[in-house]
Tab-separated table of C-alpha atoms in Angstrom:
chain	number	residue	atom	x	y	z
A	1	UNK	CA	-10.912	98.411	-130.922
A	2	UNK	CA	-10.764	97.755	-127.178
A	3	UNK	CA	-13.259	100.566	-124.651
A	4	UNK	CA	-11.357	101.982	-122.442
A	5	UNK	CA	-13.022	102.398	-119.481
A	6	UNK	CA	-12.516	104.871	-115.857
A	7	UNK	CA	-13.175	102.933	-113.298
A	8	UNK	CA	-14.091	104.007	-109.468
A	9	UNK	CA	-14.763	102.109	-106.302
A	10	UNK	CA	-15.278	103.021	-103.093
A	11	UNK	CA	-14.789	101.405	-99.628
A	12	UNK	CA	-16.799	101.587	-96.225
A	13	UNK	CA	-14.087	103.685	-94.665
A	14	UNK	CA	-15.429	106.459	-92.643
A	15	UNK	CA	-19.394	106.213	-94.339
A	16	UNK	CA	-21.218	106.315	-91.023
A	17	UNK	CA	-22.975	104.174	-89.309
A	18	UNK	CA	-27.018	104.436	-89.317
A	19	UNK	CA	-28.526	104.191	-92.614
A	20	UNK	CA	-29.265	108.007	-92.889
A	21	UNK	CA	-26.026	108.599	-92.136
A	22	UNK	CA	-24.136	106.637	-95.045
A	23	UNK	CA	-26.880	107.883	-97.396
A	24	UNK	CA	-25.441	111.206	-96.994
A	25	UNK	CA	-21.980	109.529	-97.670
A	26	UNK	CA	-23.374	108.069	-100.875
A	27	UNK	CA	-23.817	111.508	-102.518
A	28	UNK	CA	-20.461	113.012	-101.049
A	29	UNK	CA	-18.911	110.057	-102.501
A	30	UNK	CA	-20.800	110.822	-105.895
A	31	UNK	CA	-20.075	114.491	-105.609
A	32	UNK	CA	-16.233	113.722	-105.074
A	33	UNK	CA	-16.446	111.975	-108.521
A	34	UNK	CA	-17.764	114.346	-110.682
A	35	UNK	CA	-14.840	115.942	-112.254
A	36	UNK	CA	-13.133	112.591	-112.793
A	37	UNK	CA	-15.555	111.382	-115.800
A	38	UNK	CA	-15.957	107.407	-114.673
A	39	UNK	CA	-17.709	105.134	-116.548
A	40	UNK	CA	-18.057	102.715	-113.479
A	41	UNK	CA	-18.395	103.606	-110.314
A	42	UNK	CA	-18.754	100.961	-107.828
A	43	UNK	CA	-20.039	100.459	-104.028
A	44	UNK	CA	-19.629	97.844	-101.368
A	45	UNK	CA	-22.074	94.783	-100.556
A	46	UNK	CA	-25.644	95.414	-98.164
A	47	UNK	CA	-23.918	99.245	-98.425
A	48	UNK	CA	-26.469	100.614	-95.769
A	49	UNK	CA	-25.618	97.969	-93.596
A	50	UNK	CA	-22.018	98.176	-93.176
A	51	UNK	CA	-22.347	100.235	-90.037
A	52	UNK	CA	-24.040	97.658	-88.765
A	53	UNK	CA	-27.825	99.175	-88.548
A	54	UNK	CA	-29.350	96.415	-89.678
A	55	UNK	CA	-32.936	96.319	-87.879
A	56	UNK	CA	-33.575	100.240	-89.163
A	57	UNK	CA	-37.339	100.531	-89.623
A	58	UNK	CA	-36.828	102.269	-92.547
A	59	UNK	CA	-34.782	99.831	-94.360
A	60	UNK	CA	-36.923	99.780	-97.422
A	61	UNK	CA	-37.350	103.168	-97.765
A	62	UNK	CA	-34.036	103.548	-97.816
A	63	UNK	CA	-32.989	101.170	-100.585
A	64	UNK	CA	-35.474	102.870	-102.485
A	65	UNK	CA	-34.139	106.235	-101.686
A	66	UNK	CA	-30.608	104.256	-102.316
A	67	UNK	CA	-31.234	103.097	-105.789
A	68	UNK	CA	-33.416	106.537	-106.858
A	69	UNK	CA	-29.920	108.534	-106.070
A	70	UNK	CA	-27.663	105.695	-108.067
A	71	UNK	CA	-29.991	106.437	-110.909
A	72	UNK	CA	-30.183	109.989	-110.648
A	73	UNK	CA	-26.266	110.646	-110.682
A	74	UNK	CA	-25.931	108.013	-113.056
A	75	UNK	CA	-27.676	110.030	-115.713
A	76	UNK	CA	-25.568	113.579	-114.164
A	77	UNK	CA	-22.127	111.794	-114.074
A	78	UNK	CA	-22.982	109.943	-117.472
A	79	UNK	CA	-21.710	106.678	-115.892
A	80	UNK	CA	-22.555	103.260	-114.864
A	81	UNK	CA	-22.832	102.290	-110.973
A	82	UNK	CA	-23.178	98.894	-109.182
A	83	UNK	CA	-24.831	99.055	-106.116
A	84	UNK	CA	-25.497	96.252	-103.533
A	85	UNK	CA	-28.761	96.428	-101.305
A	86	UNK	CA	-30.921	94.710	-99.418
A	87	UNK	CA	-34.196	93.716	-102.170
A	88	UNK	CA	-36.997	93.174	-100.388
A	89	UNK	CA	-39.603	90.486	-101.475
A	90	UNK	CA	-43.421	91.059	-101.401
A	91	UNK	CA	-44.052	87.505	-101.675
A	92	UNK	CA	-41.976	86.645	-98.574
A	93	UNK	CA	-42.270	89.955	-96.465
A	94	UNK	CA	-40.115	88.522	-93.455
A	95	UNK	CA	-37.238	87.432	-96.023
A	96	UNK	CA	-34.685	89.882	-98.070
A	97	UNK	CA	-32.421	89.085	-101.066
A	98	UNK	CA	-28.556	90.344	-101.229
A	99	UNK	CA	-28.439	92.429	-104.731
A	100	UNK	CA	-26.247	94.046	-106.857
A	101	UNK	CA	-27.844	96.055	-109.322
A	102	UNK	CA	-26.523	97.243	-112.826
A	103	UNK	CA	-27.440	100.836	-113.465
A	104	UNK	CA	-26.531	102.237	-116.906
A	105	UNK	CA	-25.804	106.276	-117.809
A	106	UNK	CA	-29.470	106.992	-118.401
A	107	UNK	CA	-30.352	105.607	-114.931
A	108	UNK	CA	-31.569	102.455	-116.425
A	109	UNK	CA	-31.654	99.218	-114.193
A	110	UNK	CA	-30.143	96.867	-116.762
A	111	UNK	CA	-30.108	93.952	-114.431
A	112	UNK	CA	-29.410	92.578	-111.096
A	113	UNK	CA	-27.728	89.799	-109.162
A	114	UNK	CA	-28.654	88.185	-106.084
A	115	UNK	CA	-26.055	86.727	-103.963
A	116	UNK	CA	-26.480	82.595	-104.908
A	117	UNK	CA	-24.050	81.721	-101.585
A	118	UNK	CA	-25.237	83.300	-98.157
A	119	UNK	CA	-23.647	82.571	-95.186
A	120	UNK	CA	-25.260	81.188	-91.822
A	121	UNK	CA	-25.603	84.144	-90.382
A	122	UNK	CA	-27.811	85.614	-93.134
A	123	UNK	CA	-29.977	81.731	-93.743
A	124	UNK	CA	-30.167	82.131	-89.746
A	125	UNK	CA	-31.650	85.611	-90.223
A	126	UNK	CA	-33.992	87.086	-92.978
A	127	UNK	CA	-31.645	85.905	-95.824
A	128	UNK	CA	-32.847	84.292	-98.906
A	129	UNK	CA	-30.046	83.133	-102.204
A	130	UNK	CA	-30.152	83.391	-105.498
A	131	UNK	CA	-30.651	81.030	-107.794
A	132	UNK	CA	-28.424	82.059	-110.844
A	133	UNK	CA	-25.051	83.385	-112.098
A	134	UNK	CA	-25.146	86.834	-113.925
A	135	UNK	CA	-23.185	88.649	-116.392
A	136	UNK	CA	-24.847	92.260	-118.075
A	137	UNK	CA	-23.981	94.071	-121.462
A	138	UNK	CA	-23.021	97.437	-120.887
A	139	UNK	CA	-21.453	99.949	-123.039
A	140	UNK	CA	-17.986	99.492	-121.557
A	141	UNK	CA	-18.367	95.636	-122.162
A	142	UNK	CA	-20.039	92.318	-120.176
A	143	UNK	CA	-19.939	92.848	-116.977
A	144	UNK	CA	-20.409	89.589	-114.383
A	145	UNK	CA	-21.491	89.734	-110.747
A	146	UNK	CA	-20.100	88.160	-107.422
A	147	UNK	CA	-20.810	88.730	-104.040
A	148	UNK	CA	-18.809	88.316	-100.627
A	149	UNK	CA	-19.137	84.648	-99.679
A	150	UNK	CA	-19.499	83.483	-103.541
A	151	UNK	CA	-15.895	84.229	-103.711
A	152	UNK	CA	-15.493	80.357	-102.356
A	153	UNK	CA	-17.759	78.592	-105.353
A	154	UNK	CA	-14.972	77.845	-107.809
A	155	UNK	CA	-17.646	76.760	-110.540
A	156	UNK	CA	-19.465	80.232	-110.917
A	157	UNK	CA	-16.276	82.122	-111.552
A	158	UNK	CA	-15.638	79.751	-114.223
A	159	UNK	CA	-19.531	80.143	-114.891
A	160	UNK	CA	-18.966	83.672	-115.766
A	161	UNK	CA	-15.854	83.102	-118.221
A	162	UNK	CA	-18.372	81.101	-120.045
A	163	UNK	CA	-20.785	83.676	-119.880
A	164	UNK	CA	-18.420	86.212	-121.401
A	165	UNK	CA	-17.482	88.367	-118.606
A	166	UNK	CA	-14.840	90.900	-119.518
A	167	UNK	CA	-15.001	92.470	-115.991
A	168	UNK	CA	-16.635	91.287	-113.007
A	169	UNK	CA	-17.764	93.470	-109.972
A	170	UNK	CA	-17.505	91.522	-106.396
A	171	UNK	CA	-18.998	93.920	-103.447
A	172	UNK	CA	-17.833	92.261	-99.995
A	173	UNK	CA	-17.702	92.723	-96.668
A	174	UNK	CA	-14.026	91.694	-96.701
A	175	UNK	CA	-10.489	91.763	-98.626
A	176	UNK	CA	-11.030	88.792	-100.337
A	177	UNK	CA	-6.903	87.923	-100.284
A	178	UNK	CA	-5.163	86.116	-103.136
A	179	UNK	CA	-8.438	84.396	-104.500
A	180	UNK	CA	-9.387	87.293	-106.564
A	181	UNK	CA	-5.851	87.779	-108.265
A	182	UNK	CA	-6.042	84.154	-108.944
A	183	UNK	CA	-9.498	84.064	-110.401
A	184	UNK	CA	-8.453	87.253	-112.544
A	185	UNK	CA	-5.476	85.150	-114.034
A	186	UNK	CA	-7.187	82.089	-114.330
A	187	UNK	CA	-10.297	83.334	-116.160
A	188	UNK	CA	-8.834	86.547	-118.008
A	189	UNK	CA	-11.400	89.247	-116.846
A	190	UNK	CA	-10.816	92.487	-114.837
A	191	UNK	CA	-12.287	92.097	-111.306
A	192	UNK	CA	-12.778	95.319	-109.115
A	193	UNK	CA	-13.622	94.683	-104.957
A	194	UNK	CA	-15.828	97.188	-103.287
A	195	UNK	CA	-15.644	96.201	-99.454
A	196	UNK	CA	-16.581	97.511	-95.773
A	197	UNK	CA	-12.760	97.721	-94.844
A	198	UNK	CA	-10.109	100.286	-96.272
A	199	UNK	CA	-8.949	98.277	-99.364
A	200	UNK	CA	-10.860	97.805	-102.740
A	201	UNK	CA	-8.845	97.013	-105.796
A	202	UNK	CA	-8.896	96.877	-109.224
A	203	UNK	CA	-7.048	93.515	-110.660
A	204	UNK	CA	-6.174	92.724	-114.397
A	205	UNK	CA	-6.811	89.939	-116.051
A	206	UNK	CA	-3.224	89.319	-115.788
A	207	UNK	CA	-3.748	88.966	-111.914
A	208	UNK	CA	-1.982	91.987	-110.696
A	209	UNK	CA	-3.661	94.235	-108.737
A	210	UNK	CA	-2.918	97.050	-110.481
A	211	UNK	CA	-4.533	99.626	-108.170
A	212	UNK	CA	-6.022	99.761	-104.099
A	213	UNK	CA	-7.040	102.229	-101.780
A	214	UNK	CA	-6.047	102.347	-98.588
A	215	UNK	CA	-7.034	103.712	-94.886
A	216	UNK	CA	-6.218	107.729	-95.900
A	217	UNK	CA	-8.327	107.381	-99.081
A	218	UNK	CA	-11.304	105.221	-99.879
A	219	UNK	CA	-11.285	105.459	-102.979
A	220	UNK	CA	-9.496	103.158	-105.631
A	221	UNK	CA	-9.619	104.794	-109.313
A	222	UNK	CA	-7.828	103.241	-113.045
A	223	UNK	CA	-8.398	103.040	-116.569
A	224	UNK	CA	-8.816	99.366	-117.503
A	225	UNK	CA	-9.277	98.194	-121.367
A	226	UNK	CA	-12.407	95.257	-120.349
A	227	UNK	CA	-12.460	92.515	-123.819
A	228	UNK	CA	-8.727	93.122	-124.675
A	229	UNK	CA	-6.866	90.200	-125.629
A	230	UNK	CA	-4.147	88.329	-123.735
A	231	UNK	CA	-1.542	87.087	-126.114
A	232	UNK	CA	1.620	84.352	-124.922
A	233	UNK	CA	5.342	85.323	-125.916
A	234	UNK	CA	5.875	82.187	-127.764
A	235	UNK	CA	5.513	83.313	-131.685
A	236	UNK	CA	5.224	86.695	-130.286
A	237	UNK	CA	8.646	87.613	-129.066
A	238	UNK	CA	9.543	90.474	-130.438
A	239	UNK	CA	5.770	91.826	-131.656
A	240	UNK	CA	5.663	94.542	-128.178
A	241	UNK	CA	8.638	96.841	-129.588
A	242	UNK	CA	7.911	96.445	-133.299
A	243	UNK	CA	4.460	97.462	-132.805
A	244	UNK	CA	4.832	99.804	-130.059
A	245	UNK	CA	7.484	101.774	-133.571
A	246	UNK	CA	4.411	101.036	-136.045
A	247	UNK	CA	1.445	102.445	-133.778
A	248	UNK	CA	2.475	104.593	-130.924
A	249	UNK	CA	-0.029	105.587	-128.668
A	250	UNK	CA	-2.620	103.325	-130.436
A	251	UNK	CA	-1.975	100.166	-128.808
A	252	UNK	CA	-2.091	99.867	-124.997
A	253	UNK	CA	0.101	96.870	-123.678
A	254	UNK	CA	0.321	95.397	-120.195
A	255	UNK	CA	3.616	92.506	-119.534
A	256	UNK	CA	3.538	89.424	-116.780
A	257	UNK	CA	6.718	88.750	-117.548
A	258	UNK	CA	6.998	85.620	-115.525
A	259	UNK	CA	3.760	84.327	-116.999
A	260	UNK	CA	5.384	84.477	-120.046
A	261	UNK	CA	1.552	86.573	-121.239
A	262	UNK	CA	0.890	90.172	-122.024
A	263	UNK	CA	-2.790	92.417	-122.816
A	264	UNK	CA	-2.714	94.660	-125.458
A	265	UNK	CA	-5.779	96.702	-125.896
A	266	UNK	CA	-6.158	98.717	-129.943
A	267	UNK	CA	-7.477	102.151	-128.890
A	268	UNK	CA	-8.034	103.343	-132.587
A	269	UNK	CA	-11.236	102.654	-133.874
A	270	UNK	CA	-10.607	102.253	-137.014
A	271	UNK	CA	-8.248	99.340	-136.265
A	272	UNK	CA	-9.933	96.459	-136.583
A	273	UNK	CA	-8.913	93.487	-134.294
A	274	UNK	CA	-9.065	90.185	-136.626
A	275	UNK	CA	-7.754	92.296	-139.550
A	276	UNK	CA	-4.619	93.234	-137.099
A	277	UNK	CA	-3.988	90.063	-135.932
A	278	UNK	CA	-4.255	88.502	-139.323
A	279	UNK	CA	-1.750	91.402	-140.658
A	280	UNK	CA	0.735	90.873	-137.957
A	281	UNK	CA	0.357	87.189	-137.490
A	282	UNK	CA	-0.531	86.979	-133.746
A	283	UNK	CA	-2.745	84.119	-131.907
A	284	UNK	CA	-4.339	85.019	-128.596
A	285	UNK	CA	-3.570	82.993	-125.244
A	286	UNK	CA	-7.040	81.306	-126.103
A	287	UNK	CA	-6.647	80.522	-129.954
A	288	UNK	CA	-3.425	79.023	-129.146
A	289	UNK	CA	-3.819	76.943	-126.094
A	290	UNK	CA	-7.540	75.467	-128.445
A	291	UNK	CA	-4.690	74.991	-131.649
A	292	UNK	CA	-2.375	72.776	-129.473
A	293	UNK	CA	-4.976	70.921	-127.319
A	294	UNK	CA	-6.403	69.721	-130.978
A	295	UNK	CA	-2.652	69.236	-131.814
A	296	UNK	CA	-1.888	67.155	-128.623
A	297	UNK	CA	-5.401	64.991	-129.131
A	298	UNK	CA	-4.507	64.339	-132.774
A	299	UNK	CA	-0.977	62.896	-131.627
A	300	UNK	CA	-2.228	60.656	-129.183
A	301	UNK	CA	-4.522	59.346	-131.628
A	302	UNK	CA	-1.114	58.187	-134.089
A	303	UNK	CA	0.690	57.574	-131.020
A	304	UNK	CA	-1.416	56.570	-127.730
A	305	UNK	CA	-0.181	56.949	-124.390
A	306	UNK	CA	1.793	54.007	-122.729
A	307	UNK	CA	1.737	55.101	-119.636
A	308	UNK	CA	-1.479	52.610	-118.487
């Protein structure tokens, strides 16, 4: 069985501008999700910051006020949030890290990430990177971590594929353009934007963007199926409409027709996924593309390549 999993995120749009201010926005924003039972909710990068108060005095106090009220209506809303902060550093008082944090329903902090690429204006200021790539287990599946300018670094969105991210959060300061659907597509993982501007999306791991918010409404919402299985046409034809008779409403399938690809997501739980597949002879887009590199290797071994 595939989680299903409600997922929320929120942009900048109309949050205020002093700190105080967009900490009053934070609540509204978790008020105004209440009856809508997420299991993610998500918010955009340096989130106090996007109004552009920056030198507040009280910039500790509130991130620390911040991540308190994350927790707290992370426990009432039974949900998970990612937040993005400044983290202060005791050993470097003059020098702040870029973080998203990980906060599970019982207002756990089950990890953190801390932006690896920073740009000039934040090494020129009191900016400090991160050293590693992150992914965190959470009950709606792995869940990897980007940040605004790490959108550029090729290698750690392949870094979390390896790491087994089924869904990866990227709070920005900006759009982000077609790099995100490609990276969805490329790696097969859901990625949902939280930014300062009007538009945060939710992409598949198809590379559609399958849901955005715009300047009326800052906030994007879906149901997304993180871990579920992409699956090529070729041996698999005629498998949507034949299964779609057997099972009904306990398989969820998304097409990219021109990709020749589809997700399909078992919502019954007691379907089990390798018994399935074995039963109705289907090979995910992974399994199949391993089979055939093997396949291709093993010819060239009987038959090596002329073309030197």
């Amino acid at each position: 069985m595939t989680h299903k999993a409600k997922v929320i995120s929120f942009s900048g749009i109309n949050m205020g501008r002093t700190q105080e201010e967009i900490l009053v926005s934070l609540e509204k924003r978790l008020n105004e999700a209440c009856g809508m039972s997420p299991d993610l909710i998500c918010f955009p990068e340096e989130v106090l910051i996007m109004g552009g108060d920056k030198e507040n005095p009280n910039w500790v106090e509130n991130n620390g006020k911040t991540l308190e009220l994350m927790r707290k209506y992370a426990v009432e809303l039974h949900t998970n949030i990612v937040v993005n902060l400044e983290e202060a550093v005791p050993e470097y008082p003059e020098k702040s890290y870029n973080t998203a944090y990980v906060i599970d329903r019982q207002g756990e902090i089950l990890g953190k990430y801390r932006k690896r690429h920073i740009t000039f204006r934040a090494i020129a200021d009191r900016g400090l990177a991160g050293e590693r790539v992150v992914t965190v287990d959470t009950d709606i599946g792995r869940i990897g971590l980007s940040i605004c300018f790490d959108l550029g670094w090729r290698e750690d969105w392949a870094e979390l594929e390896r790491q087994g991210a089924e869904l990866v959060v990227w709070p920005s300061a900006y759009h982000g353009g077609n790099l995100i659907n490609a990276y969805a597509a490329i790696h097969m993982y859901y990625i949902v934007t939280s930014v300062w501007n009007k538009e945060c999306r939710i992409v598949s791991p198809l590379g559609d963007t399958i849901a955005e918010s715009t300047q009326w409404d800052g906030c994007v919402c879906a149901e997304i199926y993180p871990g579920a299985p992409i699956y090529h046409f070729d041996h698999h034809e005629r498998k949507i409409p034949e299964l779609r008779a057997i099972y009904g409403d306990k398989l969820f399938f998304r097409v990219e027709g021109k990709g020749n690809i589809f997700e399909m997501a078992i919502l019954d739980p007691s379907i089990d996924q390798d018994e399935f597949e074995r039963k109705h002879s289907m090979q995910t887009y992974r399994a199949y593309h391993e089979q055939y590199t093997r396949e291709n290797e093993e010819m060239l071994v009987r038959y090596p390549d002329l073309n030197t």
